[in-house]
Each structure stands twice: as structure tokens, then as C-alpha cells.
XYZ file of C-alpha atoms in Angstrom:
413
model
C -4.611 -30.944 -40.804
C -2.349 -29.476 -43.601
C 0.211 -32.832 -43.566
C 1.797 -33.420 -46.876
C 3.262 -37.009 -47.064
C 7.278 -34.976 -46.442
C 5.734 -33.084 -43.616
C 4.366 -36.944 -42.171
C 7.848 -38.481 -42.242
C 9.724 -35.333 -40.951
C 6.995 -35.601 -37.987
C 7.428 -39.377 -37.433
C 11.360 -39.039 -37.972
C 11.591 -35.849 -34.826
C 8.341 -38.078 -32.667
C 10.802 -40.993 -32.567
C 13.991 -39.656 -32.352
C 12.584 -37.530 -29.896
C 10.637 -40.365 -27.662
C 14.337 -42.524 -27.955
C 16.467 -39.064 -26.898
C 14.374 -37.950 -24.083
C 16.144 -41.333 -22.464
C 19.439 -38.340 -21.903
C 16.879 -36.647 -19.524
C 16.848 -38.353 -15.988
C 13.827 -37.312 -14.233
C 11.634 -37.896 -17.865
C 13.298 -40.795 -18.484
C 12.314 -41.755 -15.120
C 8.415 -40.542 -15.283
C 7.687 -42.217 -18.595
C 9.771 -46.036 -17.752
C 7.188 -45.991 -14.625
C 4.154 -44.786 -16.921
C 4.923 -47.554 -19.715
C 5.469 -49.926 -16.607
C 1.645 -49.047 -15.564
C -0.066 -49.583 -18.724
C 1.900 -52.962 -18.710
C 1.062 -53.649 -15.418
C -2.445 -52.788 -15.936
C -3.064 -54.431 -18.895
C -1.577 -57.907 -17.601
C -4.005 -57.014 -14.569
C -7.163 -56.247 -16.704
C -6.633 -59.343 -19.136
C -6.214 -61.749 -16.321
C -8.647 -60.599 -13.939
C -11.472 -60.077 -16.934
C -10.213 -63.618 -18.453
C -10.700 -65.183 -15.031
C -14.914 -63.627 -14.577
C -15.196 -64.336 -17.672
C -15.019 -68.161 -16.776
C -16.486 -67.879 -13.819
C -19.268 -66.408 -15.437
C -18.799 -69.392 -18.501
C -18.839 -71.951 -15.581
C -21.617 -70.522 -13.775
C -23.814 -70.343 -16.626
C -23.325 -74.050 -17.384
C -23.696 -75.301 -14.207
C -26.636 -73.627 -13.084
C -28.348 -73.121 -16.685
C -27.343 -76.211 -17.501
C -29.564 -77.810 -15.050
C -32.661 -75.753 -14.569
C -34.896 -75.483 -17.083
C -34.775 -72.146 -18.919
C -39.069 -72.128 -19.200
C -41.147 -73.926 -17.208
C -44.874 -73.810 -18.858
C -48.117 -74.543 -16.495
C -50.686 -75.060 -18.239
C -53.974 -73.706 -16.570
C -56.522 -76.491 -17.660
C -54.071 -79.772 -17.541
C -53.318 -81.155 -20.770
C -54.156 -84.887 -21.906
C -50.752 -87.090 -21.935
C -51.742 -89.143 -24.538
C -51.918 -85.771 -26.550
C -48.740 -84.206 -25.562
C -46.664 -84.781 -28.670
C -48.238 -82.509 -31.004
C -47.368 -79.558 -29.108
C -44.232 -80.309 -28.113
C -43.089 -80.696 -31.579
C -44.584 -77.314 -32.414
C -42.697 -75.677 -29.574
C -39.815 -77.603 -30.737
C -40.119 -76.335 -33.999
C -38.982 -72.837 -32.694
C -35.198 -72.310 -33.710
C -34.453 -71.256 -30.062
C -35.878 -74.460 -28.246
C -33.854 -77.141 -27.862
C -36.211 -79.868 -26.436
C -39.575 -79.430 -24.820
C -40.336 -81.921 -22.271
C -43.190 -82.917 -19.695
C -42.325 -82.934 -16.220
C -43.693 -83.663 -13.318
C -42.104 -82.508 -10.054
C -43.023 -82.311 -6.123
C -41.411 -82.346 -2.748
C -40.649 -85.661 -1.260
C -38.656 -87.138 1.612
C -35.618 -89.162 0.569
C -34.372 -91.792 3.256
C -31.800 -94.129 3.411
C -30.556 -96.344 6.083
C -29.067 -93.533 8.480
C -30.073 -90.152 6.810
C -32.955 -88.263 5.232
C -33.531 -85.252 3.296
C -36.220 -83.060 1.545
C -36.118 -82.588 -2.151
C -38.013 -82.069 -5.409
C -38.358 -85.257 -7.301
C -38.246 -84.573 -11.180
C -40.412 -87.157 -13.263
C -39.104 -86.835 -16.524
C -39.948 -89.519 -19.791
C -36.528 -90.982 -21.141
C -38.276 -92.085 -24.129
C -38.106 -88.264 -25.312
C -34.817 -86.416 -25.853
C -33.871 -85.606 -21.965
C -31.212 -82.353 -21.944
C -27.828 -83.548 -23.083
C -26.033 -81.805 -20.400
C -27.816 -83.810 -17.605
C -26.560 -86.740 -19.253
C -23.145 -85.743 -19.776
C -22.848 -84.835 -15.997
C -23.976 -88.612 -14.709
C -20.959 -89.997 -13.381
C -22.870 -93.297 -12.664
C -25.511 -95.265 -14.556
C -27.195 -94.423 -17.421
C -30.492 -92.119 -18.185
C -31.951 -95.205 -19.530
C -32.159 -96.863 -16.595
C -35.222 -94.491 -15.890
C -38.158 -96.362 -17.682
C -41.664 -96.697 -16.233
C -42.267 -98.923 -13.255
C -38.729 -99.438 -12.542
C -38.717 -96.886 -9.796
C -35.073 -96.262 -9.998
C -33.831 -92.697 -9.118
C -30.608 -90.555 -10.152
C -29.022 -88.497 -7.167
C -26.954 -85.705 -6.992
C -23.463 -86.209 -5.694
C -23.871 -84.627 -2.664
C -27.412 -85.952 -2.114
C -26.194 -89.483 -2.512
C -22.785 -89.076 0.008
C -25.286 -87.374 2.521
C -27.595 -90.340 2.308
C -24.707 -92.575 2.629
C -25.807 -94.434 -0.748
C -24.348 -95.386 -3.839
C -25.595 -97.331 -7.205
C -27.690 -100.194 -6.315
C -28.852 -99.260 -3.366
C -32.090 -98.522 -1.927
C -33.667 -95.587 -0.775
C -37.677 -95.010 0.700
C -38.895 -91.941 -0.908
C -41.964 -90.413 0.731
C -44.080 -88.075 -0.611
C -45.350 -84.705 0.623
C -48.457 -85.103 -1.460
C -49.824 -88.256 -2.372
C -52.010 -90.235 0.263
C -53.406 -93.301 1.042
C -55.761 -94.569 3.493
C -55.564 -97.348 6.119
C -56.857 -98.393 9.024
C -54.684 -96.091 10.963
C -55.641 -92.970 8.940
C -54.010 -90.993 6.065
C -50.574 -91.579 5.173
C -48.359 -90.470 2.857
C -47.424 -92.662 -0.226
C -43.999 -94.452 -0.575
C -42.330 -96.461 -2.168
C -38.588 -97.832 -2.438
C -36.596 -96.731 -5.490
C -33.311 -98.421 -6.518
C -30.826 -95.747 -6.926
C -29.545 -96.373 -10.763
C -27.069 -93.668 -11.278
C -25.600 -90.260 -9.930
C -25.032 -86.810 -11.171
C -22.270 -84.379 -10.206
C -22.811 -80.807 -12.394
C -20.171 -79.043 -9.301
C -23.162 -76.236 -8.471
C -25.602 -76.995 -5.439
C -27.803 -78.861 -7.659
C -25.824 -81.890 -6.825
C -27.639 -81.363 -3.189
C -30.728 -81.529 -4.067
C -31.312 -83.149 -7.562
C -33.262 -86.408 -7.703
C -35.109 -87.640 -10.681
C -36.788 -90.555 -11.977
C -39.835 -91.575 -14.851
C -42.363 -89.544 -15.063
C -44.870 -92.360 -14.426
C -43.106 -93.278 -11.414
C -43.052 -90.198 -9.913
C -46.378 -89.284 -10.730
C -48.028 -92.547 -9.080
C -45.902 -91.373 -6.090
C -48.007 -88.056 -5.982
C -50.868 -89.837 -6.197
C -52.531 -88.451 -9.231
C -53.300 -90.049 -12.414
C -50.086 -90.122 -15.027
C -53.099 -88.908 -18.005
C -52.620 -85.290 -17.052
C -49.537 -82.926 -17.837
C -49.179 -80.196 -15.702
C -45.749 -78.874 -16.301
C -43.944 -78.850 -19.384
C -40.103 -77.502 -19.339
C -38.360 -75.780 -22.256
C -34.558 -76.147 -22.840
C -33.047 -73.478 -24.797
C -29.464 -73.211 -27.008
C -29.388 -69.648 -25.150
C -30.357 -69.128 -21.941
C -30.853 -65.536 -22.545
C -33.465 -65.554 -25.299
C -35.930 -67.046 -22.444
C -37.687 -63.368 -22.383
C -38.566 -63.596 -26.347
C -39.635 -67.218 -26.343
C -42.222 -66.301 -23.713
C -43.206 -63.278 -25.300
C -43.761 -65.914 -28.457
C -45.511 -68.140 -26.154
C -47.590 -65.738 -24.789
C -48.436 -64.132 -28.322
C -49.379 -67.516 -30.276
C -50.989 -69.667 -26.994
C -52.782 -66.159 -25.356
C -53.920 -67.570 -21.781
C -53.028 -71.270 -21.735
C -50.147 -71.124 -19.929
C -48.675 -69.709 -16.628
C -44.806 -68.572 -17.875
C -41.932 -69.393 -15.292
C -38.283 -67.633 -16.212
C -35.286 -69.017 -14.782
C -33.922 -65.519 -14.138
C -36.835 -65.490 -11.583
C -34.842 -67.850 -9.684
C -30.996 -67.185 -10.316
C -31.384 -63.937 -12.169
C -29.811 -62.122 -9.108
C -26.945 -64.687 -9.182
C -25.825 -63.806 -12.307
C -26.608 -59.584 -11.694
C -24.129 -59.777 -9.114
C -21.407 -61.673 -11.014
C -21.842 -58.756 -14.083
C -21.373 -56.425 -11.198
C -18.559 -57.776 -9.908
C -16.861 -58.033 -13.271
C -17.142 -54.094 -13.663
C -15.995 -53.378 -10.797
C -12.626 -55.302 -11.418
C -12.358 -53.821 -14.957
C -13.168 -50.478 -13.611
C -10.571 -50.513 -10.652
C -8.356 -51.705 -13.222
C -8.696 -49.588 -15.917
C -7.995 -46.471 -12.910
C -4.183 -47.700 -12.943
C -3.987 -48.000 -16.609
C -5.160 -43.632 -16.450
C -2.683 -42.559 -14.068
C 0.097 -44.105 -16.624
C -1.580 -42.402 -18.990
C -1.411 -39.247 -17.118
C 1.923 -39.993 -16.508
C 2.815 -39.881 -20.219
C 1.101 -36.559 -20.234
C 3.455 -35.255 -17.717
C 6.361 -36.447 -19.777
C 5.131 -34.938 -22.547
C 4.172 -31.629 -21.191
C 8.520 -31.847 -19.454
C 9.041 -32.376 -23.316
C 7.130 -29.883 -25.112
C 8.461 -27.311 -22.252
C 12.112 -28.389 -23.581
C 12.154 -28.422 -27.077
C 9.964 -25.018 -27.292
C 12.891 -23.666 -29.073
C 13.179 -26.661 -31.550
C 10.092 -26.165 -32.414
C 10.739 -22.635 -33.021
C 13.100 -22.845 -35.490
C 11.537 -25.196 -37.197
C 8.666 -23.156 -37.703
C 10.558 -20.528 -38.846
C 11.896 -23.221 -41.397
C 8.360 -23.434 -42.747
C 6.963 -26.592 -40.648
C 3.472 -26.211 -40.004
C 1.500 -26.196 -36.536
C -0.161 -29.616 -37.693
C 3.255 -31.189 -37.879
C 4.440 -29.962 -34.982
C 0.985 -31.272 -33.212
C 1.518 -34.474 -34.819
C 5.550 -34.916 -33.498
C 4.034 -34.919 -29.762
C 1.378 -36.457 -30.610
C 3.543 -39.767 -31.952
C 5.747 -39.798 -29.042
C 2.809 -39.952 -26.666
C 0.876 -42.654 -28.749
C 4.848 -44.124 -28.774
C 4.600 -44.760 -25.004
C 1.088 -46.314 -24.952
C 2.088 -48.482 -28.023
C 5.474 -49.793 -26.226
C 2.961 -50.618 -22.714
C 0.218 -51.679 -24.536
C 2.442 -54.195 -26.817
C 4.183 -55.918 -24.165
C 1.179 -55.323 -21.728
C -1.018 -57.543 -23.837
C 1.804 -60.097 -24.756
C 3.047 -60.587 -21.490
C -0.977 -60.430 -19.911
C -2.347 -63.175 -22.852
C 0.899 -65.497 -21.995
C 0.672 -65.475 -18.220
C -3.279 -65.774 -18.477
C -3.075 -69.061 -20.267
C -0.275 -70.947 -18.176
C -1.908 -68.809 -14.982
C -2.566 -72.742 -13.621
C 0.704 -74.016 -14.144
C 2.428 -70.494 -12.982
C 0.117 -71.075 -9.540
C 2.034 -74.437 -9.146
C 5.654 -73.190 -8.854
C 4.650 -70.954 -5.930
C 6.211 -72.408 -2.548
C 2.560 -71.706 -0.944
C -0.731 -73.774 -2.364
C -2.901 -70.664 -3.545
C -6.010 -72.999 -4.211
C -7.175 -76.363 -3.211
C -5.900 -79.238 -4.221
C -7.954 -80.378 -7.400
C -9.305 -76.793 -7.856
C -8.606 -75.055 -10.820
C -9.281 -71.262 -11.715
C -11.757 -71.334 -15.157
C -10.099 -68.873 -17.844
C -11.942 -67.750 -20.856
C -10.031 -65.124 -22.947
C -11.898 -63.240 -25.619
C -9.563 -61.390 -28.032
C -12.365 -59.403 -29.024
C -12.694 -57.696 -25.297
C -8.655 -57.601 -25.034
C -9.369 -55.511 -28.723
C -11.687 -52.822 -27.043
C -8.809 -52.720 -23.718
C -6.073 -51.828 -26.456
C -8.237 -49.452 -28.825
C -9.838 -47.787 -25.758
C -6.239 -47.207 -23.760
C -5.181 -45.509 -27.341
C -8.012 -43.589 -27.369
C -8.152 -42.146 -23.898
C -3.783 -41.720 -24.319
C -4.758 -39.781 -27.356
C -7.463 -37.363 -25.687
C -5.013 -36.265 -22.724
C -1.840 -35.982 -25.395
C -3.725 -33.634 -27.486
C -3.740 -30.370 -25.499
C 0.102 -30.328 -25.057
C 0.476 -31.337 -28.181
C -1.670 -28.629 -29.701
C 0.446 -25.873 -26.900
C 3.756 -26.962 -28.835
C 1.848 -26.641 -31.919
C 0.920 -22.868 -31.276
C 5.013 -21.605 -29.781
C 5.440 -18.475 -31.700
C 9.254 -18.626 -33.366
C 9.834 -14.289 -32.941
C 8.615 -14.653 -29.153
C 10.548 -18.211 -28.225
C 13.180 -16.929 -29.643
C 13.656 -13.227 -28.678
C 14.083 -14.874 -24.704
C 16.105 -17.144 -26.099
């Protein structure tokens, strides 16, 4: 493009005078205030919409990740308790791990006085470092209350209001597996645990989570506490649980039996990326018909100051200028939408809860509250993709104003 720094104000000079003009003409007045008012309305749309998945997708990955272990090892010749440590410091050694532990879990029977439900009993050892989000979500008690031969148990929430039980009280938990024999026959083991705190994480986990000491809850299965059979890895992401069991897998080649937790919730979190696309996608439709909008303002435009155009070619203004003066009052459009989209879209999507509270109808639940997670740098690809799309549809009017001939335009004139 053959634009001297002269030829770039003259262009910026007619682009703006001409975008601020074009207000004398009703209906393109009228077609471009409704196209700027769609790229505002979209972007306040797209940045409160994506801001709210976004935390839903924040929240869901705590609450579910958060409790489930990320890799669940199974080793396929059980490994000696007593020499445990070693390798859980080497797996701990790995930058992604957060804390390796032992665990033993199995179904049991939990029942109180008036209730009784089936869950899997974790038997973790407090004396290691347990997952700091499982004890940030107790609400009652203490993780330490969990030592061996206490037989106290955490709950879930919801376990513990089904059961009808609080701290302090006692439950019988029965296992599926263990067994003794009496005169009467087999019969499964129990035993009565003291409940000694409870957990609330908000996800379903708070149904069904129970855990205790590992040694307790191994003497309840009724196998020796000597053996480990499952060990549970903890990652600081989630999503790096493919490499660290292709690590696994590479430096301990058939020892271990590799459980993902994607096997398990994987889909859950499919469906919430789909979901999210969707949204943006729907919403990123209205912001292109304002951009089409603005080219059928600027097509009205070009078709109105064709003889402008000619005379100033014939005053020695090149095609490139003239491209660029359509150009700017396009881009102009998308700027003015864009600027007060995002603005007004950032503002309302952080006071969105308090804005929910002045409307004379309760849109949530008392006590809920919609999780909001705004990253600039995904509000930075709405903005710089809207310019780029405007500036694809403004450039073939643009470049049909650029190529008017002056003797032609101006013969019919």
C-alpha cells in the first residue's frame, strides 16, 4: 500500500469525518446505531455467559478433582507396608505429584439408628500428608482425629443428615467383605465407629464419602494391614494425569495397574467444554450480523460518496488511501461497540450477583450464588477476533471505492 504519512492523516481525517457525517443520513444512521448496538450487545452477552462456564467449569474442577484422586496405582503383587515409604517419596519426587498416599478402600454398609446406606470406606494414614483440600472442606472435627484403633469416621454432609447423625455419634459399619465365623455361620465383620467430623465439598461426594485410618478400615475388610494394595496420587494439575502415567508406566514397566480419573468423570467435564462452545458460538452469530450490518452501511456509504472519491482521485489521492478511508470508518464502528461492549460486559459481569438482587423476582435460590471467573486474556481474543472478522467483510467495499474511475463517475455525474 503506497500510504505516505500526508496520505495517512488525509485518510484518517475523511474516515472520521465521514463515520461522524453519515449521522445527516437517516436510514444509515439508523443501520449502523443498531449494528454498534449488536456488537455491544453481543459482547456483554459473550463476556458474561463465557465468565459464568468458566466458573462453573473452575467450581466443577475443584469439587470433583478436588476429591477423587487424580491416579489410583494397583499394584499387581501387593506391596509390604512396612516398605511403603521409599516409593512414595520417589513418586513424590516428581514435580507434578503432590502427595502419594496408600489407601485402602471397599464397600461397606453404614447404619445409624433409623437409616442405612452403601458406601466406599476410604482408609487413609493421617500420619502422612492427607490432600489439603479434603481438609479444608471438613466443616466438623479434625483429620487428626483419624489415628489407628480409634475407629472414628468422617462423613459427607449429606451422608451424615441422611443417617440422621452428627459429631459424636455412633454409627455400625458393616462390611461387604470381611468375615467371621460363629456358631451361626459366616458373617460379615462390624464394628461401631464414632463419627469424629464431617465434610461438605457441595458435589455428590458429600453423599457418599466416608473415611477413616487405614488400619481401621483394613481390619474391617478382614485382611492383614502388612499389605498395600492401592496407592493414590494427588496432582497440582489434574490434567497432567495422562503424562504421569505414561512416566509411571515407562520407569515401573508392569508393576502397576493405572486408574485415570477421566475414566470416571472425564465425560462430565467433555460435556461442560461442549456446552461452553456452544454458548460462545451462538454468541459470537449476533456479534456477525452487526458486523454485516456495518458492511451494509458501508457499502450505502461508498455508493454515496462515489463522486468524492472521484475528485479526489483526480486530485492525485491514491486507491490505497481511498481503501484505507472506508476501511477506518468500518473498523470506527467495531471500535465504538467493541469499547463500550467490553466496558459495559466486564462491569455488569462482576456485580452480576448484586445486579440479580435488585430484580423484583428471586432468579436463584436463596444462598446460591452464580461462580464468575473472568479471564482478560479470552475477553483479548473476543476483541482482536471481532476486529479481525469486521476487517475481512469491510475490505471488499472498501477496495470497490478504491477502484471508482474519476472520467467515468464523473461523466454521469
Amino acid at each position: 500500500m503506497d500510504i505516505n504519512l500526508m496520505n495517512l492523516k488525509v485518510a484518517w481525517y475523511l474516515g472520521i469525518r465521514y463515520w461522524w457525517a453519515k449521522k445527516s443520513d437517516g436510514f444509515t444512521s439508523f443501520v449502523v446505531f443498531f449494528s454498534v448496538t449488536g456488537i455491544i450487545l453481543g459482547m456483554i452477552s459473550l463476556i458474561l455467559v463465557s465468565s459464568i462456564m468458566n466458573g462453573l467449569e473452575g467450581q466443577q474442577k475443584a469439587r470433583i478433582l478436588g476429591m477423587t484422586a487424580h491416579v489410583r496405582l494397583i499394584p499387581h503383587i501387593p506391596l509390604a507396608f512396612a516398605d511403603i515409604d521409599p516409593k512414595l517419596q520417589a513418586l513424590e519426587a516428581w514435580p507434578q505429584v503432590k502427595t502419594a498416599q496408600p489407601v485402602f478402600e471397599h464397600p461397606v454398609l453404614i447404619q445409624s439408628a433409623t437409616q442405612l446406606r452403601g458406601v466406599n470406606l476410604q482408609g487413609v494414614v493421617t500420619e502422612r500428608r492427607v490432600d489439603p483440600y479434603v481438609s479444608a472442606q471438613l466443616v466438623a472435627g479434625q483429620m487428626t482425629v483419624l489415628q489407628p484403633r480409634s475407629y472414628q469416621v468422617i462423613l459427607g454432609v449429606r451422608l451424615a443428615q441422611y443417617l440422621q447423625v452428627d459429631v459424636g455419634d455412633e454409627v455400625r459399619i458393616i462390611s461387604s467383605e470381611g468375615a467371621m465365623y460363629s456358631l451361626f455361620g459366616t458373617m460379615p465383620l462390624q464394628k461401631k465407629f464414632t463419627v469424629g467430623g464431617l465434610l461438605y465439598s457441595g458435589s455428590i461426594s458429600d453423599e457418599l464419602f466416608a473415611m477413616t485410618h487405614y488400619h481401621d478400615a483394613v481390619r474391617l475388610g478382614g485382611t492383614s494391614d502388612q499389605w498395600v494394595k492401592q496407592i493414590r496420587l494427588y496432582l497440582y494439575d489434574a490434567f497432567d494425569a495422562q503424562r504421569v502415567a505414561q512416566q509411571i508406566q515407562q520407569q515401573f514397566p508392569d508393576q502397576y495397574q493405572i486408574q485415570l480419573w477421566s475414566e470416571t468423570f472425564g465425560h462430565q467435564f467433555d460435556a461442560v467444554k461442549m456446552e461452553k462452545r456452544m454458548m460462545s458460538l451462538m454468541l459470537i452469530l449476533i456479534i456477525m450480523v452487526a458486523i454485516f450490518n456495518i458492511v451494509s452501511a458501508l457499502v450505502m456509504m461508498v455508493h454515496s460518496k462515489t463522486r468524492d472519491m472521484a475528485i479526489l482521485k483526480t486530485q492525485g489521492m491514491t486507491a490505497s488511501t481511498v481503501r484505507l478511508i472506508f476501511l477506518i470508518q468500518g473498523l470506527l464502528s467495531a471500535v465504538m461497540g467493541l469499547s463500550v461492549g467490553t466496558g459495559l460486559g466486564w462491569w455488569i459481569t462482576t456485580y452480576f450477583g448484586r445486579l440479580l438482587q435488585w430484580l423484583p423476582v428471586a432468579v436463584l435460590p436463596p444462598g446460591v450464588q452464580l461462580p464468575i471467573d473472568i479471564h482478560g486474556e479470552q475477553i483479548l481474543g473476543f476483541v482482536v477476533g471481532t476486529l479481525v472478522i469486521t476487517l475481512c467483510a469491510i475490505w471488499y467495499p472498501a477496495t470497490r471505492a478504491a477502484q471508482v474511475y474519476p472520467a467515468e463517475v464523473l461523466r454521469h455525474a
